[in-house]
PDB file of C-alpha atoms and ligand atoms in Angstrom:
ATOM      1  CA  UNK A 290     -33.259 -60.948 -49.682  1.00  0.00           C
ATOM      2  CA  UNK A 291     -34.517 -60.318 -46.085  1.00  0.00           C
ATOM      3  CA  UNK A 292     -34.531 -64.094 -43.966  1.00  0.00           C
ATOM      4  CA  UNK A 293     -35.079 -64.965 -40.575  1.00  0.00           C
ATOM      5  CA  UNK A 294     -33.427 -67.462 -38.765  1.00  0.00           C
ATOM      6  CA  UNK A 295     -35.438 -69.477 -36.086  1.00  0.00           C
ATOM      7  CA  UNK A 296     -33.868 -71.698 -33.974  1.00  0.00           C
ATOM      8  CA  UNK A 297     -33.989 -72.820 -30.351  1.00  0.00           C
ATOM      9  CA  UNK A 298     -30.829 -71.623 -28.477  1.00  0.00           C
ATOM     10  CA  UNK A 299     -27.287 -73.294 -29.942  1.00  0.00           C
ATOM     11  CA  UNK A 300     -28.705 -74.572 -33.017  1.00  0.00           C
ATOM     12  CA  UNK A 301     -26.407 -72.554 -34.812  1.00  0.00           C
ATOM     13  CA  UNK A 302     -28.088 -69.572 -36.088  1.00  0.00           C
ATOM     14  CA  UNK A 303     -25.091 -67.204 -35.179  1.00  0.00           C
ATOM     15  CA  UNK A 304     -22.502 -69.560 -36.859  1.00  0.00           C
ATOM     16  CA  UNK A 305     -24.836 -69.720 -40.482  1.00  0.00           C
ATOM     17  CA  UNK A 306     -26.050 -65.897 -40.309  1.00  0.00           C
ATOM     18  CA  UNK A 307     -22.566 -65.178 -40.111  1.00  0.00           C
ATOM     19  CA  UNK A 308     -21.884 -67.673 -43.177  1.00  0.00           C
ATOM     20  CA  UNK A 309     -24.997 -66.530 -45.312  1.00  0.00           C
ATOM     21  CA  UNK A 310     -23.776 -62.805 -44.984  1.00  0.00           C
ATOM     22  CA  UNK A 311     -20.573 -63.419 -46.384  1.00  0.00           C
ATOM     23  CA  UNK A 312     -21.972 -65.047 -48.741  1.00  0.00           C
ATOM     24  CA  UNK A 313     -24.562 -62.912 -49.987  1.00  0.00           C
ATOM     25  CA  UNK A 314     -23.030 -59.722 -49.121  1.00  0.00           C
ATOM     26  CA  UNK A 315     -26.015 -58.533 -46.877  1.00  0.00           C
ATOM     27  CA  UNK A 316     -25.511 -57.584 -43.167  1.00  0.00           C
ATOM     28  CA  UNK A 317     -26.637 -60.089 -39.999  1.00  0.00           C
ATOM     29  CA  UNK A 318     -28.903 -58.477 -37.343  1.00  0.00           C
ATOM     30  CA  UNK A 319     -28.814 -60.238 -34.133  1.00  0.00           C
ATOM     31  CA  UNK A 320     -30.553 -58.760 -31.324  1.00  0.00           C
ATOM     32  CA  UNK A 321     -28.336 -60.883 -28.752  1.00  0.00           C
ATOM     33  CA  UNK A 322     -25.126 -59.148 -29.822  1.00  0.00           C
ATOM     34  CA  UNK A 323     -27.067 -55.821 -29.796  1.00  0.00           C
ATOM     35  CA  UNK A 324     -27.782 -56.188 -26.339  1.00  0.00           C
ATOM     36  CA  UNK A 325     -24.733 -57.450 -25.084  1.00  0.00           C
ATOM     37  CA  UNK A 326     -22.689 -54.647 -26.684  1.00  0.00           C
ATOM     38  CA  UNK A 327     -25.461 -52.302 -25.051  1.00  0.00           C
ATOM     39  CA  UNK A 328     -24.724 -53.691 -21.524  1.00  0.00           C
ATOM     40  CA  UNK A 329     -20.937 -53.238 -22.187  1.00  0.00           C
ATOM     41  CA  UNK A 330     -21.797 -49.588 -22.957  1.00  0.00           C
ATOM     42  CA  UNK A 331     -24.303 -49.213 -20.282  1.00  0.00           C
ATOM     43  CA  UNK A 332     -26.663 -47.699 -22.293  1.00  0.00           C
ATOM     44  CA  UNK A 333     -30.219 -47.548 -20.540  1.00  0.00           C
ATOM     45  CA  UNK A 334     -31.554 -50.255 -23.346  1.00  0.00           C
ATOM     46  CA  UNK A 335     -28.476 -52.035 -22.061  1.00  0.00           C
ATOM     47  CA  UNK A 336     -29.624 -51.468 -18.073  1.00  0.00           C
ATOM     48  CA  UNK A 337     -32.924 -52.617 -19.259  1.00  0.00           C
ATOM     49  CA  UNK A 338     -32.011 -55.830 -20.582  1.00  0.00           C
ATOM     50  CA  UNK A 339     -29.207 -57.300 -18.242  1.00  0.00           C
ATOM     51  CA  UNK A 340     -31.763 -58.607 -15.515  1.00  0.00           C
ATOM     52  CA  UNK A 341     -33.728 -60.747 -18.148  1.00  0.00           C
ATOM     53  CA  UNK A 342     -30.425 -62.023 -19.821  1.00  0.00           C
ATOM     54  CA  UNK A 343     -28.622 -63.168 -17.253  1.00  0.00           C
ATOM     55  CA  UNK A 344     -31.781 -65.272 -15.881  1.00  0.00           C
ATOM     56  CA  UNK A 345     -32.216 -66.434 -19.308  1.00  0.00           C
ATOM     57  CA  UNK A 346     -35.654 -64.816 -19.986  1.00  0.00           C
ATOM     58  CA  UNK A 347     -36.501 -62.721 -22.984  1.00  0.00           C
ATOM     59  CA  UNK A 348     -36.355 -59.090 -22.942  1.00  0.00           C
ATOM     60  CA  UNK A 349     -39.927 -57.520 -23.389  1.00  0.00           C
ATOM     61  CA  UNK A 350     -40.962 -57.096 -26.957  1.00  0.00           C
ATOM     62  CA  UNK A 351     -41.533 -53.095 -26.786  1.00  0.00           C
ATOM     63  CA  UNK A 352     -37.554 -53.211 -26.186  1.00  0.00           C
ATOM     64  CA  UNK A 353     -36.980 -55.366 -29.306  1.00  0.00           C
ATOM     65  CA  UNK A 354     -38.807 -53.869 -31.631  1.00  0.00           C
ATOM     66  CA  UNK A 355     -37.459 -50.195 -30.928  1.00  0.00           C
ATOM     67  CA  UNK A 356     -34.027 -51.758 -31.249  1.00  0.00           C
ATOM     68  CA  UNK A 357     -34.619 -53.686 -34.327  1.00  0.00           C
ATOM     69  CA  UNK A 358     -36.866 -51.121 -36.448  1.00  0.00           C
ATOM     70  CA  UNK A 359     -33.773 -48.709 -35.747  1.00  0.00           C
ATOM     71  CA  UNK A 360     -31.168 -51.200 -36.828  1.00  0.00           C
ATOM     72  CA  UNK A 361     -33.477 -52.415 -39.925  1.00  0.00           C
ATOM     73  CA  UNK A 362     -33.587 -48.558 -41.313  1.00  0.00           C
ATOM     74  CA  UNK A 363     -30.034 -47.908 -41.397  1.00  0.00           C
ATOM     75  CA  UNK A 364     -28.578 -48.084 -44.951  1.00  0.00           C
ATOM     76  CA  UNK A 365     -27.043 -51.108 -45.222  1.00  0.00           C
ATOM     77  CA  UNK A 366     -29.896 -53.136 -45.115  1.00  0.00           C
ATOM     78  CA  UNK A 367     -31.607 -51.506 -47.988  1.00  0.00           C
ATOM     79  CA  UNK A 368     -30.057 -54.560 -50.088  1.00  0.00           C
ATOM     80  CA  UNK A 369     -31.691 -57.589 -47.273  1.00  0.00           C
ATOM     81  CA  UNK A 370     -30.637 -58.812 -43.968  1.00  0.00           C
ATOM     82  CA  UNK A 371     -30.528 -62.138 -41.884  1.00  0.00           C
ATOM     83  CA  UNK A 372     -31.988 -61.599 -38.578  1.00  0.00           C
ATOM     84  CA  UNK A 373     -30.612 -63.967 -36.298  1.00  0.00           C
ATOM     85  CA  UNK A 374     -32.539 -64.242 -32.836  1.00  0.00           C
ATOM     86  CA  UNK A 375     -35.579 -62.116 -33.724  1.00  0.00           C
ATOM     87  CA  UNK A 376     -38.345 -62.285 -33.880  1.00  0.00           C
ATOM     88  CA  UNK A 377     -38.309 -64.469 -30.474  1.00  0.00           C
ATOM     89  CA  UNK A 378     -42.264 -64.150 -30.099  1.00  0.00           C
ATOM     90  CA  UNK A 379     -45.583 -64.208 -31.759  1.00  0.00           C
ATOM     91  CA  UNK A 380     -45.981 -60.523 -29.976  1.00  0.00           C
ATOM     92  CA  UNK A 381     -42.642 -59.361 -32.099  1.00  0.00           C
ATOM     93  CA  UNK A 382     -43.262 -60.887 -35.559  1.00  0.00           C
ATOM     94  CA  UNK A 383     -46.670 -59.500 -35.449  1.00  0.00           C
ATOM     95  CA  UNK A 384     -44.827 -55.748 -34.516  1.00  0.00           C
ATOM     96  CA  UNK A 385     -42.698 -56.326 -37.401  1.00  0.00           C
ATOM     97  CA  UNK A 386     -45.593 -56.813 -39.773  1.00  0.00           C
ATOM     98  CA  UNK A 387     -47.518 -54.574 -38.471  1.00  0.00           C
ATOM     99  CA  UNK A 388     -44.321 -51.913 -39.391  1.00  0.00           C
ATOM    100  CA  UNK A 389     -43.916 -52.806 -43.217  1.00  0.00           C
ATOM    101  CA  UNK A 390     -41.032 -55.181 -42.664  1.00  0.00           C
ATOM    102  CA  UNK A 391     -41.444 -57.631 -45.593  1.00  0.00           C
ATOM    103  CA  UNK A 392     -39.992 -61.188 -45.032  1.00  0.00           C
ATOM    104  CA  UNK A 393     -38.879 -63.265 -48.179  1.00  0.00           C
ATOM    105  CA  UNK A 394     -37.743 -66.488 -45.922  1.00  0.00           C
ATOM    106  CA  UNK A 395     -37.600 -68.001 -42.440  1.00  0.00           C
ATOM    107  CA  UNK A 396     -35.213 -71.088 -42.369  1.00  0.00           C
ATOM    108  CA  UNK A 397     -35.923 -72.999 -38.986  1.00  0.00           C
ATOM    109  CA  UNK A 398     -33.159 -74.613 -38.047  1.00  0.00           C
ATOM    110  CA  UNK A 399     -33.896 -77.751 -36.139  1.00  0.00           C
ATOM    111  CA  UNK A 400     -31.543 -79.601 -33.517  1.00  0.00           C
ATOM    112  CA  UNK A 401     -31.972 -82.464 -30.851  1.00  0.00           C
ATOM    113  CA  UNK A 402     -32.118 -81.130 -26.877  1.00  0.00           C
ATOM    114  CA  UNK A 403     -29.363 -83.421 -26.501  1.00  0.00           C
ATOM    115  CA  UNK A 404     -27.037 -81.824 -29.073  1.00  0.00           C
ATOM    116  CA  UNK A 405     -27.894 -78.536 -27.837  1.00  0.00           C
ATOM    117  CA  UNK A 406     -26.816 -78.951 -24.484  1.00  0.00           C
ATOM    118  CA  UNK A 407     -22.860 -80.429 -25.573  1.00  0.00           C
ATOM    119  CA  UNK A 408     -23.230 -77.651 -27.563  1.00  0.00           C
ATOM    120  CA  UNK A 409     -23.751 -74.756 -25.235  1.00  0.00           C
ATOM    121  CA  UNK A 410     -21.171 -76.295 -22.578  1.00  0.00           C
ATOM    122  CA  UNK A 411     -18.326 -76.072 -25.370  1.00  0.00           C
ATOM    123  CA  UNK A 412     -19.788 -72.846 -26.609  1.00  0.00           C
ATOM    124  CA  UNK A 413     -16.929 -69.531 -26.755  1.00  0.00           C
ATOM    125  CA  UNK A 414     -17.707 -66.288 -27.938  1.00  0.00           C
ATOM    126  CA  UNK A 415     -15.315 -63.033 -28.851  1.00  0.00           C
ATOM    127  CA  UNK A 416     -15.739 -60.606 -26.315  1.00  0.00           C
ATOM    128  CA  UNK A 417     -15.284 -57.852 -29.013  1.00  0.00           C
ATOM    129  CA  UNK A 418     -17.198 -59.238 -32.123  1.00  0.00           C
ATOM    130  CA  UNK A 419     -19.430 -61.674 -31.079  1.00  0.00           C
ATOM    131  CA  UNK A 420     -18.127 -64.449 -33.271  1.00  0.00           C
ATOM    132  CA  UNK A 421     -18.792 -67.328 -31.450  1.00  0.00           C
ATOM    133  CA  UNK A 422     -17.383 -70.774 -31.649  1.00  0.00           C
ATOM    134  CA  UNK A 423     -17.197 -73.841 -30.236  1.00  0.00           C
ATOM    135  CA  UNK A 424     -14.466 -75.678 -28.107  1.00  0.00           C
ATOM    136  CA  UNK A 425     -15.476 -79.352 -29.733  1.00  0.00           C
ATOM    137  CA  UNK A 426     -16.938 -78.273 -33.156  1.00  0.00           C
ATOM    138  CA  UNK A 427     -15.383 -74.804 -34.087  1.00  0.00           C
ATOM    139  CA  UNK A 428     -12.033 -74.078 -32.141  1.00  0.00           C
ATOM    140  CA  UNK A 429     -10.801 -70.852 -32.786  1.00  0.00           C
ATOM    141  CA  UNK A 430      -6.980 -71.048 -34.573  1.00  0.00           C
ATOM    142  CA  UNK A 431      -5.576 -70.400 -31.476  1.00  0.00           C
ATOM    143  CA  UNK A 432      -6.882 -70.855 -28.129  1.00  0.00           C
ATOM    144  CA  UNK A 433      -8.709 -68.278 -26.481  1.00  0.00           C
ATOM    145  CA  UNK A 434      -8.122 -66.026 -29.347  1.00  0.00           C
ATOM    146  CA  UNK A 435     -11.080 -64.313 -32.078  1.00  0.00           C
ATOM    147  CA  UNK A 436      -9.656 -65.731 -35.503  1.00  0.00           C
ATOM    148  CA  UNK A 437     -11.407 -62.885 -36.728  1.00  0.00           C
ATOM    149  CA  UNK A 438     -10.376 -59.843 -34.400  1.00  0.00           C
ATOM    150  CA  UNK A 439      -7.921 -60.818 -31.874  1.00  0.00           C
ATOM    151  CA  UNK A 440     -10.495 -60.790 -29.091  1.00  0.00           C
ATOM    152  CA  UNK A 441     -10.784 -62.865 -26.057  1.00  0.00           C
ATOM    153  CA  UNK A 442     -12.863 -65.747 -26.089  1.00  0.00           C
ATOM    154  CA  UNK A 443     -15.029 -65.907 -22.969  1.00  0.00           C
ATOM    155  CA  UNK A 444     -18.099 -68.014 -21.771  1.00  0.00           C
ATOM    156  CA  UNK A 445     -21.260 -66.085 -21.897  1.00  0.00           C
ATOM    157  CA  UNK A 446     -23.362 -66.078 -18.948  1.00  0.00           C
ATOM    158  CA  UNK A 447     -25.904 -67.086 -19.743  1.00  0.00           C
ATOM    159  CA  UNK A 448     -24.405 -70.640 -20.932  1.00  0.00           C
ATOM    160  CA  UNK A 449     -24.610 -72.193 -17.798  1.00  0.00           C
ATOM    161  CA  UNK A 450     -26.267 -75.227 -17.611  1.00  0.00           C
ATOM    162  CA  UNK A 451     -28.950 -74.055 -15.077  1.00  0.00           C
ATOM    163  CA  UNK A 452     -30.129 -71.009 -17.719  1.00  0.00           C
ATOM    164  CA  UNK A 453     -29.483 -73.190 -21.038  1.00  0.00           C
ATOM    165  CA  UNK A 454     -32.614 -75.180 -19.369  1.00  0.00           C
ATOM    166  CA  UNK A 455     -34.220 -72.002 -18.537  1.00  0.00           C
ATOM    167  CA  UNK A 456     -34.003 -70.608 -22.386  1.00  0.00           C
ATOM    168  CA  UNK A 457     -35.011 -73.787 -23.828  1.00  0.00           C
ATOM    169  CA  UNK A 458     -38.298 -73.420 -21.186  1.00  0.00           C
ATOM    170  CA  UNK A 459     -39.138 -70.272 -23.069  1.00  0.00           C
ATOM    171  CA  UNK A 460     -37.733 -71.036 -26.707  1.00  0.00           C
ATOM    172  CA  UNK A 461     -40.198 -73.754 -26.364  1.00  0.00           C
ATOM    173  CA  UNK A 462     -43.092 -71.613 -24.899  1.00  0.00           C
ATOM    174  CA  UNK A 463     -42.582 -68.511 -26.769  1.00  0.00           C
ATOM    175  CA  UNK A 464     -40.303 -68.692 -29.921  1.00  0.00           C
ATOM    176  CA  UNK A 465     -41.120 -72.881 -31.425  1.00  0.00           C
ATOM    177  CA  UNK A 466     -44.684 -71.043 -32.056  1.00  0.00           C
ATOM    178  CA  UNK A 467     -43.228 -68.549 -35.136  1.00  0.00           C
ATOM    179  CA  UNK A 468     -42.467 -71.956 -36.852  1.00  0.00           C
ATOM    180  CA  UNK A 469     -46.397 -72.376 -37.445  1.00  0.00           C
ATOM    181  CA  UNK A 470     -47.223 -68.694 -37.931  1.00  0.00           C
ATOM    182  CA  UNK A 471     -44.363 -68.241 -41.011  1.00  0.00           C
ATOM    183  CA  UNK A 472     -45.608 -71.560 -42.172  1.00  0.00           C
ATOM    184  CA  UNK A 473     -49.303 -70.054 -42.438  1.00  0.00           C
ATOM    185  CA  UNK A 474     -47.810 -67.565 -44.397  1.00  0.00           C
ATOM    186  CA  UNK A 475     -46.155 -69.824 -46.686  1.00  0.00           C
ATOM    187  CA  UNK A 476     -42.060 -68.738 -45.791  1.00  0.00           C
ATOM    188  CA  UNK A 477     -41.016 -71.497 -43.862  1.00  0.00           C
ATOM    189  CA  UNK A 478     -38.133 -73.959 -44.811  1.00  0.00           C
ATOM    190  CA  UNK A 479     -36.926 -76.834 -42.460  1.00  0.00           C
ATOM    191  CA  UNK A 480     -32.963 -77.795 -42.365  1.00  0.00           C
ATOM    192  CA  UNK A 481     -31.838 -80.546 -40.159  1.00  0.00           C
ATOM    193  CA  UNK A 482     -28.655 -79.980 -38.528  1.00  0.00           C
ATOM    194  CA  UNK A 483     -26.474 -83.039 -39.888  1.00  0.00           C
ATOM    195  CA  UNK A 484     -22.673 -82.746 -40.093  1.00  0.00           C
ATOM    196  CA  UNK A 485     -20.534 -79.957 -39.750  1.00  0.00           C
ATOM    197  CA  UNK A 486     -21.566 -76.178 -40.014  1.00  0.00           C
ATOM    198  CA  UNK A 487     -20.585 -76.363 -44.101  1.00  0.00           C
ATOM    199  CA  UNK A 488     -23.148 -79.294 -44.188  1.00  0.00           C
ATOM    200  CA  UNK A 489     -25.825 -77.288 -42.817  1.00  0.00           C
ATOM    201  CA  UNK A 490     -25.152 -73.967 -44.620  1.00  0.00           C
ATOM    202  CA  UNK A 491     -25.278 -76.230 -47.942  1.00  0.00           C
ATOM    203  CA  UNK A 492     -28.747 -77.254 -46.836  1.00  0.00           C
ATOM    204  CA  UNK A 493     -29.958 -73.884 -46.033  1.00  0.00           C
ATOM    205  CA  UNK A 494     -28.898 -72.420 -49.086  1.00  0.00           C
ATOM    206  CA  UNK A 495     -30.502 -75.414 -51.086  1.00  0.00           C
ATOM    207  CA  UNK A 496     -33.918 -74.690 -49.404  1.00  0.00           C
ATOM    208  CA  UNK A 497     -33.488 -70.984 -50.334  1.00  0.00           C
ATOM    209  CA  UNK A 498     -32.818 -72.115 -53.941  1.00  0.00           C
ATOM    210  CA  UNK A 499     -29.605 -70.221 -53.877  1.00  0.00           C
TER     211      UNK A 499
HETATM  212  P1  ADP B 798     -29.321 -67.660 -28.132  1.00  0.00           P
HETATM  213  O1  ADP B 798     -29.922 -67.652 -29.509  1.00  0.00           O
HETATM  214  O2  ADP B 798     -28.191 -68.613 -28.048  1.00  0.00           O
HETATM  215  O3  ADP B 798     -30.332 -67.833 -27.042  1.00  0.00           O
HETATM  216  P2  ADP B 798     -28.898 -64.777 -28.236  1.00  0.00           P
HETATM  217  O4  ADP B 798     -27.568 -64.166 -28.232  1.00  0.00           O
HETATM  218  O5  ADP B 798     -29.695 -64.701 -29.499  1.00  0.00           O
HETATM  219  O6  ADP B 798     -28.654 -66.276 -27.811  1.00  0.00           O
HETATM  220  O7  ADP B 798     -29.800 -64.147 -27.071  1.00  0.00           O
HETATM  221  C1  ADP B 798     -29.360 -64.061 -25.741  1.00  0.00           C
HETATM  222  C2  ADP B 798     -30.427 -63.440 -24.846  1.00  0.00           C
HETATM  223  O8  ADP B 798     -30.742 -62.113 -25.323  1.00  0.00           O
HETATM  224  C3  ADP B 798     -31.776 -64.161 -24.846  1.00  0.00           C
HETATM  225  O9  ADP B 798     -31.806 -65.217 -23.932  1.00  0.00           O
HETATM  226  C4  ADP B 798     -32.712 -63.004 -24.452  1.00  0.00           C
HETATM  227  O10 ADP B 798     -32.646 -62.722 -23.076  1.00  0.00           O
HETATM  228  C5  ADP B 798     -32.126 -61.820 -25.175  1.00  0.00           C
HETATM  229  N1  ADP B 798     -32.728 -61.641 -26.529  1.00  0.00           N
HETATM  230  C6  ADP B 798     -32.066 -61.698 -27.716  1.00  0.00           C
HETATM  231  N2  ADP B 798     -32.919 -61.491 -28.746  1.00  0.00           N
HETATM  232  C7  ADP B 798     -34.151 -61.327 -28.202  1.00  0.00           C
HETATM  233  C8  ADP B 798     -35.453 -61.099 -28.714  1.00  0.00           C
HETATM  234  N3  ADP B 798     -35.684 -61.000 -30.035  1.00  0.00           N
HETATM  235  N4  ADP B 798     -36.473 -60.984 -27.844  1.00  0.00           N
HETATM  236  C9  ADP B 798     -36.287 -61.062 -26.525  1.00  0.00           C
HETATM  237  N5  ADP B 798     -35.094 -61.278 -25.965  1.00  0.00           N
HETATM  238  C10 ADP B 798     -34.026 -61.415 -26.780  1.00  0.00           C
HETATM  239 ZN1   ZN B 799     -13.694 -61.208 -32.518  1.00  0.00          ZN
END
């Protein structure tokens, strides 16, 4: 099964990519914690990107879709993938057709502004794995600590207020328009964010018929 993920900034599409993958035993792609690992490495895609990231604009598509038809042809996505955070524009999902990449599902996941701002305040995430959690919601076991790894939990960057309102400028300009073009293609399924992240994963994998 190959899904996308679309949601605006903190509505959780980290948190339930992780979730789905353990559940269906299929690897999640997101292009967010590809970049930030190539910035730690100072790779040249990593160079590329920092500027954009740290104002809280998008990266330019031709960056994106070198780094995600790489990632999509390594072998353990031959069985399906969740991409989580990509495609971000009209310019990217039309790439990604345009190279063979067939889509079963897109789940939007959709959130109130005012939930995703307490949100991204509270928001942690593992230096080392990218798990991310949240100080309110989803607090690690201990503090500052990666349940999963070990890691530090630090603050991203690009959480402060100033560029949360700056990404949710161009989620709203660029990315809210994929909801219409997967919809014209008959693949898009609306969840509601209601409860806790268990909540929501149950509704995703209801409208997935799984
Ligand atoms: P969030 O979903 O919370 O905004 P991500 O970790 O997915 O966080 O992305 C962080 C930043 O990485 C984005 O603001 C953007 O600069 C860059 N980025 C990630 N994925 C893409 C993409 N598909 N296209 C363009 N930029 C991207
Ligand atoms: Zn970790």
């Amino acid at each position: 099964m190959n899904l996308i993920l679309l949601g605006a900034p903190g509505a959780g599409k980290g948190t339930q990519a992780e979730i789905l993958c353990k559940k269906l035993g299929i690897p999640s792609i997101s292009t967010g914690n590809i970049l930030r690992a190539a910035i730690k490495d100072g790779t040249p895609t990593g160079l590329k990107a920092k500027s954009y990231m740290d104002a809280g604009q998008l990266v330019p598509d031709e960056v994106i879709i070198g780094i995600i038809g790489e990632r999509l042809a390594q072998s353990d996505c031959a069985k399906g993938y969740v991409l989580d955070g990509v495609p971000r524009t009209i310019g990217q999902a039309e790439a990604m057709e345009k190279a063979g990449i067939k889509i079963d599902a897109v789940v939007a996941i959709e959130i109130s502004e005012e939930e995703i701002l307490r949100r991204m305040s509270g928001r942690r995430v593992c230096e080392a794995c990218g798990s991310s959690y949240n100080m309110e919601a989803i607090p690690p076991k201990v503090e500052g600590i990666c349940d999963n790894c070990g890691g530090k939990l630090i603050q991203r960057k690009d959480d402060t207020p100033e560029t949360v309102r700056e990404r949710l400028k161009v989620y709203h300009k660029e990315t809210a328009p994929l909801a219409d073009f997967y919809a014209e293609r008959g693949l898009l399924k609306r969840v509601s964010v209601a409860g806790d992240k268990e909540a929501t994963n149950a509704a995703i994998l209801q409208v997935l018929g799984l």
